[in-house]
Amino acid sequence: MEGVVLSKMHELGRNDLKVIWISHAHYDHYGSAARLRELTGAKIGIHPADADALSRGSSPLGTPRSYGFIYLFLQPIAKLIRPLPPVTPDFTLEDGKSLRGYGLDAIILHTPGHTPGSSTLLLGDGTAFASDLLGSVSQPHLQKLIATDWQQLPASLKHLQAANPTRVFAGHSHRAIPGDAFIQLGT
Ligand SMILES: [Zn+2]
């Protein structure tokens, strides 16, 4: 996966990756982080509540609902095929803190529920990367397959809605949710 990032950077004419913000400690969200850090020297950051899982090479799935149970079977197989390396973060940031010191005009919003330290990256232009707080099967919705604490999810959605993002990306979708549609999203 690091090859995808590097080739995209090459395409953009960039070779100055400074920071890798991990939205949460799940297999499919940090498996390439350590290698990418080796190759670029970028610093790796994460919310403190997921830092321990990241350092242990863990990927806590919590309590699945609906067909989220399939991940309980798939993840161990995926780890056998491609082991998940432990990643010691270079830094952690709490809710509301800025990444400006790491070269990025963005703040972190703590949006837990999917995992304890799930966070949203909110850029200065209002673009939000909500990661797996949101799902996008057929249309955008609050996470409904995997959570370590289901009760935290509605408050996390409201926390992000209160920040008035101009557009929001779910973790597994390339299509932005416009800000006015995101505000209408229910819990
Ligand atoms: Zn996830």
PDB file of C-alpha atoms and ligand atoms in Angstrom:
ATOM      1  CA  MET A   1       0.000   0.000   0.000  1.00  0.00           C
ATOM      2  CA  GLU A   2       2.926   2.378   0.648  1.00  0.00           C
ATOM      3  CA  GLY A   3       3.638   2.107  -3.092  1.00  0.00           C
ATOM      4  CA  VAL A   4       0.221   3.606  -3.847  1.00  0.00           C
ATOM      5  CA  VAL A   5       0.940   6.595  -1.615  1.00  0.00           C
ATOM      6  CA  LEU A   6       4.431   7.098  -3.044  1.00  0.00           C
ATOM      7  CA  SER A   7       3.274   6.878  -6.638  1.00  0.00           C
ATOM      8  CA  LYS A   8       0.470   9.377  -5.931  1.00  0.00           C
ATOM      9  CA  MET A   9       3.037  11.722  -4.385  1.00  0.00           C
ATOM     10  CA  HIS A  10       5.249  11.263  -7.434  1.00  0.00           C
ATOM     11  CA  GLU A  11       2.287  12.063  -9.688  1.00  0.00           C
ATOM     12  CA  LEU A  12       1.745  15.269  -7.701  1.00  0.00           C
ATOM     13  CA  GLY A  13       5.452  16.146  -7.892  1.00  0.00           C
ATOM     14  CA  ARG A  14       5.816  15.932  -4.095  1.00  0.00           C
ATOM     15  CA  ASN A  15       8.534  14.285  -2.022  1.00  0.00           C
ATOM     16  CA  ASP A  16       7.939  16.063   1.266  1.00  0.00           C
ATOM     17  CA  LEU A  17       5.630  13.849   3.314  1.00  0.00           C
ATOM     18  CA  LYS A  18       5.975  15.235   6.836  1.00  0.00           C
ATOM     19  CA  VAL A  19       3.160  13.694   8.822  1.00  0.00           C
ATOM     20  CA  ILE A  20       1.032  10.546   8.767  1.00  0.00           C
ATOM     21  CA  TRP A  21      -2.069  10.937  10.910  1.00  0.00           C
ATOM     22  CA  ILE A  22      -3.600   7.552  11.809  1.00  0.00           C
ATOM     23  CA  SER A  23      -7.375   7.958  12.150  1.00  0.00           C
ATOM     24  CA  HIS A  24      -7.632   4.826  14.284  1.00  0.00           C
ATOM     25  CA  ALA A  25      -5.756   1.606  15.064  1.00  0.00           C
ATOM     26  CA  HIS A  26      -7.317  -0.754  12.538  1.00  0.00           C
ATOM     27  CA  TYR A  27      -5.553  -3.170  10.241  1.00  0.00           C
ATOM     28  CA  ASP A  28      -6.620  -1.434   7.038  1.00  0.00           C
ATOM     29  CA  HIS A  29      -5.722   2.054   8.311  1.00  0.00           C
ATOM     30  CA  TYR A  30      -2.115   1.709   9.453  1.00  0.00           C
ATOM     31  CA  GLY A  31      -0.642  -1.440   7.899  1.00  0.00           C
ATOM     32  CA  SER A  32       1.764   0.579   5.727  1.00  0.00           C
ATOM     33  CA  ALA A  33       2.520   3.388   8.182  1.00  0.00           C
ATOM     34  CA  ALA A  34       5.814   2.019   9.556  1.00  0.00           C
ATOM     35  CA  ARG A  35       7.239   1.353   6.092  1.00  0.00           C
ATOM     36  CA  LEU A  36       6.096   4.739   4.823  1.00  0.00           C
ATOM     37  CA  ARG A  37       7.816   6.413   7.782  1.00  0.00           C
ATOM     38  CA  GLU A  38      11.032   4.521   6.992  1.00  0.00           C
ATOM     39  CA  LEU A  39      10.906   5.655   3.389  1.00  0.00           C
ATOM     40  CA  THR A  40       9.977   9.296   3.958  1.00  0.00           C
ATOM     41  CA  GLY A  41      10.953  10.244   7.506  1.00  0.00           C
ATOM     42  CA  ALA A  42       7.387  11.454   8.160  1.00  0.00           C
ATOM     43  CA  LYS A  43       6.183  11.592  11.778  1.00  0.00           C
ATOM     44  CA  ILE A  44       3.326   9.308  12.791  1.00  0.00           C
ATOM     45  CA  GLY A  45       0.559  10.656  15.023  1.00  0.00           C
ATOM     46  CA  ILE A  46      -2.589   9.219  16.560  1.00  0.00           C
ATOM     47  CA  HIS A  47      -5.086  10.063  19.305  1.00  0.00           C
ATOM     48  CA  PRO A  48      -3.696   8.836  22.671  1.00  0.00           C
ATOM     49  CA  ALA A  49      -6.600   6.429  23.238  1.00  0.00           C
ATOM     50  CA  ASP A  50      -5.511   4.314  20.241  1.00  0.00           C
ATOM     51  CA  ALA A  51      -1.752   4.729  20.720  1.00  0.00           C
ATOM     52  CA  ASP A  52      -1.347   1.562  22.771  1.00  0.00           C
ATOM     53  CA  ALA A  53      -3.157  -0.612  20.205  1.00  0.00           C
ATOM     54  CA  LEU A  54      -0.979   0.894  17.473  1.00  0.00           C
ATOM     55  CA  SER A  55       2.197   0.181  19.453  1.00  0.00           C
ATOM     56  CA  ARG A  56       1.152  -3.438  19.963  1.00  0.00           C
ATOM     57  CA  GLY A  57       0.212  -4.045  16.330  1.00  0.00           C
ATOM     58  CA  SER A  58      -3.336  -4.624  17.497  1.00  0.00           C
ATOM     59  CA  SER A  59      -6.593  -3.937  15.636  1.00  0.00           C
ATOM     60  CA  PRO A  60      -9.515  -4.021  18.119  1.00  0.00           C
ATOM     61  CA  LEU A  61     -12.824  -4.827  16.453  1.00  0.00           C
ATOM     62  CA  GLY A  62     -15.076  -4.450  19.491  1.00  0.00           C
ATOM     63  CA  THR A  63     -18.615  -5.731  19.044  1.00  0.00           C
ATOM     64  CA  PRO A  64     -19.685  -6.190  15.438  1.00  0.00           C
ATOM     65  CA  ARG A  65     -23.261  -5.757  14.283  1.00  0.00           C
ATOM     66  CA  SER A  66     -25.014  -6.942  11.130  1.00  0.00           C
ATOM     67  CA  TYR A  67     -22.527  -8.333   8.601  1.00  0.00           C
ATOM     68  CA  GLY A  68     -19.688  -6.668  10.543  1.00  0.00           C
ATOM     69  CA  PHE A  69     -19.192 -10.146  12.029  1.00  0.00           C
ATOM     70  CA  ILE A  70     -17.434 -11.101   8.822  1.00  0.00           C
ATOM     71  CA  TYR A  71     -14.431  -8.989   9.943  1.00  0.00           C
ATOM     72  CA  LEU A  72     -13.923 -11.297  12.924  1.00  0.00           C
ATOM     73  CA  PHE A  73     -13.110 -14.034  10.405  1.00  0.00           C
ATOM     74  CA  LEU A  74     -11.411 -11.962   7.730  1.00  0.00           C
ATOM     75  CA  GLN A  75      -8.979  -9.995   9.884  1.00  0.00           C
ATOM     76  CA  PRO A  76      -7.027 -13.002  11.259  1.00  0.00           C
ATOM     77  CA  ILE A  77      -6.705 -14.362   7.716  1.00  0.00           C
ATOM     78  CA  ALA A  78      -5.520 -10.975   6.448  1.00  0.00           C
ATOM     79  CA  LYS A  79      -2.962 -10.814   9.290  1.00  0.00           C
ATOM     80  CA  LEU A  80      -1.604 -14.224   8.296  1.00  0.00           C
ATOM     81  CA  ILE A  81      -1.224 -13.182   4.683  1.00  0.00           C
ATOM     82  CA  ARG A  82       0.190  -9.795   5.554  1.00  0.00           C
ATOM     83  CA  PRO A  83       1.266  -9.348   9.200  1.00  0.00           C
ATOM     84  CA  LEU A  84       0.366  -6.080  10.900  1.00  0.00           C
ATOM     85  CA  PRO A  85       3.602  -4.438  12.149  1.00  0.00           C
ATOM     86  CA  PRO A  86       3.533  -2.650  15.521  1.00  0.00           C
ATOM     87  CA  VAL A  87       3.956   1.108  15.099  1.00  0.00           C
ATOM     88  CA  THR A  88       5.285   3.311  17.874  1.00  0.00           C
ATOM     89  CA  PRO A  89       3.750   6.731  17.276  1.00  0.00           C
ATOM     90  CA  ASP A  90       6.026   9.770  17.234  1.00  0.00           C
ATOM     91  CA  PHE A  91       3.335  11.912  18.865  1.00  0.00           C
ATOM     92  CA  THR A  92      -0.263  11.941  20.038  1.00  0.00           C
ATOM     93  CA  LEU A  93      -2.837  14.734  19.893  1.00  0.00           C
ATOM     94  CA  GLU A  94      -6.034  15.250  21.887  1.00  0.00           C
ATOM     95  CA  ASP A  95      -9.313  16.719  20.669  1.00  0.00           C
ATOM     96  CA  GLY A  96      -9.019  20.233  19.233  1.00  0.00           C
ATOM     97  CA  LYS A  97      -5.233  20.177  18.866  1.00  0.00           C
ATOM     98  CA  SER A  98      -3.481  21.431  15.747  1.00  0.00           C
ATOM     99  CA  LEU A  99      -1.137  19.675  13.329  1.00  0.00           C
ATOM    100  CA  ARG A 100       0.340  22.998  12.233  1.00  0.00           C
ATOM    101  CA  GLY A 101       3.588  22.222  14.053  1.00  0.00           C
ATOM    102  CA  TYR A 102       3.909  19.182  11.769  1.00  0.00           C
ATOM    103  CA  GLY A 103       3.377  21.169   8.598  1.00  0.00           C
ATOM    104  CA  LEU A 104      -0.367  20.679   8.115  1.00  0.00           C
ATOM    105  CA  ASP A 105      -3.133  23.262   8.535  1.00  0.00           C
ATOM    106  CA  ALA A 106      -5.552  20.917  10.327  1.00  0.00           C
ATOM    107  CA  ILE A 107      -6.975  20.079  13.723  1.00  0.00           C
ATOM    108  CA  ILE A 108      -7.931  16.764  15.302  1.00  0.00           C
ATOM    109  CA  LEU A 109     -11.440  16.052  16.513  1.00  0.00           C
ATOM    110  CA  HIS A 110     -11.835  13.100  18.854  1.00  0.00           C
ATOM    111  CA  THR A 111     -14.729  11.097  17.408  1.00  0.00           C
ATOM    112  CA  PRO A 112     -14.669   7.791  19.350  1.00  0.00           C
ATOM    113  CA  GLY A 113     -16.941   4.783  19.180  1.00  0.00           C
ATOM    114  CA  HIS A 114     -15.585   2.824  16.243  1.00  0.00           C
ATOM    115  CA  THR A 115     -12.430   2.549  18.395  1.00  0.00           C
ATOM    116  CA  PRO A 116     -11.607   4.459  21.607  1.00  0.00           C
ATOM    117  CA  GLY A 117      -9.163   6.775  19.849  1.00  0.00           C
ATOM    118  CA  SER A 118     -10.911   7.249  16.515  1.00  0.00           C
ATOM    119  CA  SER A 119     -10.420  10.785  15.287  1.00  0.00           C
ATOM    120  CA  THR A 120     -11.360  13.071  12.428  1.00  0.00           C
ATOM    121  CA  LEU A 121      -8.822  15.201  10.586  1.00  0.00           C
ATOM    122  CA  LEU A 122     -10.349  18.618   9.890  1.00  0.00           C
ATOM    123  CA  LEU A 123      -8.400  20.711   7.391  1.00  0.00           C
ATOM    124  CA  GLY A 124      -8.296  24.495   7.504  1.00  0.00           C
ATOM    125  CA  ASP A 125     -10.528  24.697   4.398  1.00  0.00           C
ATOM    126  CA  GLY A 126     -13.277  22.746   6.198  1.00  0.00           C
ATOM    127  CA  THR A 127     -12.624  19.372   4.575  1.00  0.00           C
ATOM    128  CA  ALA A 128     -13.057  16.579   7.116  1.00  0.00           C
ATOM    129  CA  PHE A 129     -11.699  13.040   6.930  1.00  0.00           C
ATOM    130  CA  ALA A 130     -14.023  11.213   9.291  1.00  0.00           C
ATOM    131  CA  SER A 131     -12.634   7.774   8.513  1.00  0.00           C
ATOM    132  CA  ASP A 132     -14.754   4.885   9.836  1.00  0.00           C
ATOM    133  CA  LEU A 133     -16.987   7.071  11.979  1.00  0.00           C
ATOM    134  CA  LEU A 134     -18.988   6.988   8.751  1.00  0.00           C
ATOM    135  CA  GLY A 135     -19.898   4.207   6.387  1.00  0.00           C
ATOM    136  CA  SER A 136     -20.815   4.735   2.765  1.00  0.00           C
ATOM    137  CA  VAL A 137     -22.603   1.606   1.574  1.00  0.00           C
ATOM    138  CA  SER A 138     -25.097   2.956  -1.017  1.00  0.00           C
ATOM    139  CA  GLN A 139     -25.268   6.259   0.891  1.00  0.00           C
ATOM    140  CA  PRO A 140     -23.428   7.894   3.793  1.00  0.00           C
ATOM    141  CA  HIS A 141     -24.420   6.737   7.266  1.00  0.00           C
ATOM    142  CA  LEU A 142     -23.087   6.533  10.802  1.00  0.00           C
ATOM    143  CA  GLN A 143     -20.876   3.467  11.360  1.00  0.00           C
ATOM    144  CA  LYS A 144     -23.130   0.418  11.766  1.00  0.00           C
ATOM    145  CA  LEU A 145     -20.841  -2.636  11.454  1.00  0.00           C
ATOM    146  CA  ILE A 146     -17.926  -2.361  13.921  1.00  0.00           C
ATOM    147  CA  ALA A 147     -17.593  -0.439  17.205  1.00  0.00           C
ATOM    148  CA  THR A 148     -15.809  -0.784  20.514  1.00  0.00           C
ATOM    149  CA  ASP A 149     -18.495   1.475  22.046  1.00  0.00           C
ATOM    150  CA  TRP A 150     -21.751   1.881  20.102  1.00  0.00           C
ATOM    151  CA  GLN A 151     -23.062   4.484  22.536  1.00  0.00           C
ATOM    152  CA  GLN A 152     -20.275   6.947  21.706  1.00  0.00           C
ATOM    153  CA  LEU A 153     -21.044   7.083  17.987  1.00  0.00           C
ATOM    154  CA  PRO A 154     -24.039   9.498  18.006  1.00  0.00           C
ATOM    155  CA  ALA A 155     -22.152  12.033  20.150  1.00  0.00           C
ATOM    156  CA  SER A 156     -19.114  11.750  17.875  1.00  0.00           C
ATOM    157  CA  LEU A 157     -21.290  12.482  14.837  1.00  0.00           C
ATOM    158  CA  LYS A 158     -22.766  15.521  16.589  1.00  0.00           C
ATOM    159  CA  HIS A 159     -19.275  16.689  17.571  1.00  0.00           C
ATOM    160  CA  LEU A 160     -18.204  16.687  13.934  1.00  0.00           C
ATOM    161  CA  GLN A 161     -21.474  18.256  12.745  1.00  0.00           C
ATOM    162  CA  ALA A 162     -20.931  21.081  15.251  1.00  0.00           C
ATOM    163  CA  ALA A 163     -17.617  21.853  13.545  1.00  0.00           C
ATOM    164  CA  ASN A 164     -19.550  22.673  10.323  1.00  0.00           C
ATOM    165  CA  PRO A 165     -17.261  20.949   7.814  1.00  0.00           C
ATOM    166  CA  THR A 166     -17.629  22.077   4.208  1.00  0.00           C
ATOM    167  CA  ARG A 167     -17.297  18.480   2.966  1.00  0.00           C
ATOM    168  CA  VAL A 168     -16.704  15.142   4.630  1.00  0.00           C
ATOM    169  CA  PHE A 169     -15.005  11.953   3.471  1.00  0.00           C
ATOM    170  CA  ALA A 170     -15.939   8.591   4.961  1.00  0.00           C
ATOM    171  CA  GLY A 171     -13.078   6.153   5.428  1.00  0.00           C
ATOM    172  CA  HIS A 172     -13.826   3.927   2.471  1.00  0.00           C
ATOM    173  CA  SER A 173     -15.293   6.322  -0.062  1.00  0.00           C
ATOM    174  CA  HIS A 174     -13.695   8.674  -2.566  1.00  0.00           C
ATOM    175  CA  ARG A 175     -16.883  10.715  -2.825  1.00  0.00           C
ATOM    176  CA  ALA A 176     -17.186  13.743  -0.566  1.00  0.00           C
ATOM    177  CA  ILE A 177     -20.394  14.300   1.379  1.00  0.00           C
ATOM    178  CA  PRO A 178     -21.286  18.000   0.932  1.00  0.00           C
ATOM    179  CA  GLY A 179     -21.436  19.915   4.224  1.00  0.00           C
ATOM    180  CA  ASP A 180     -25.171  20.701   3.978  1.00  0.00           C
ATOM    181  CA  ALA A 181     -26.002  17.018   3.424  1.00  0.00           C
ATOM    182  CA  PHE A 182     -23.680  15.968   6.238  1.00  0.00           C
ATOM    183  CA  ILE A 183     -25.435  18.269   8.716  1.00  0.00           C
ATOM    184  CA  GLN A 184     -28.688  16.402   7.938  1.00  0.00           C
ATOM    185  CA  LEU A 185     -27.166  13.001   8.624  1.00  0.00           C
ATOM    186  CA  GLY A 186     -29.055  11.279  11.434  1.00  0.00           C
ATOM    187  CA  THR A 187     -27.853   8.989  14.170  1.00  0.00           C
TER     188      THR A 187
HETATM  189 ZN    ZN B   1     -11.910   0.840  11.171  1.00  0.00          ZN
END
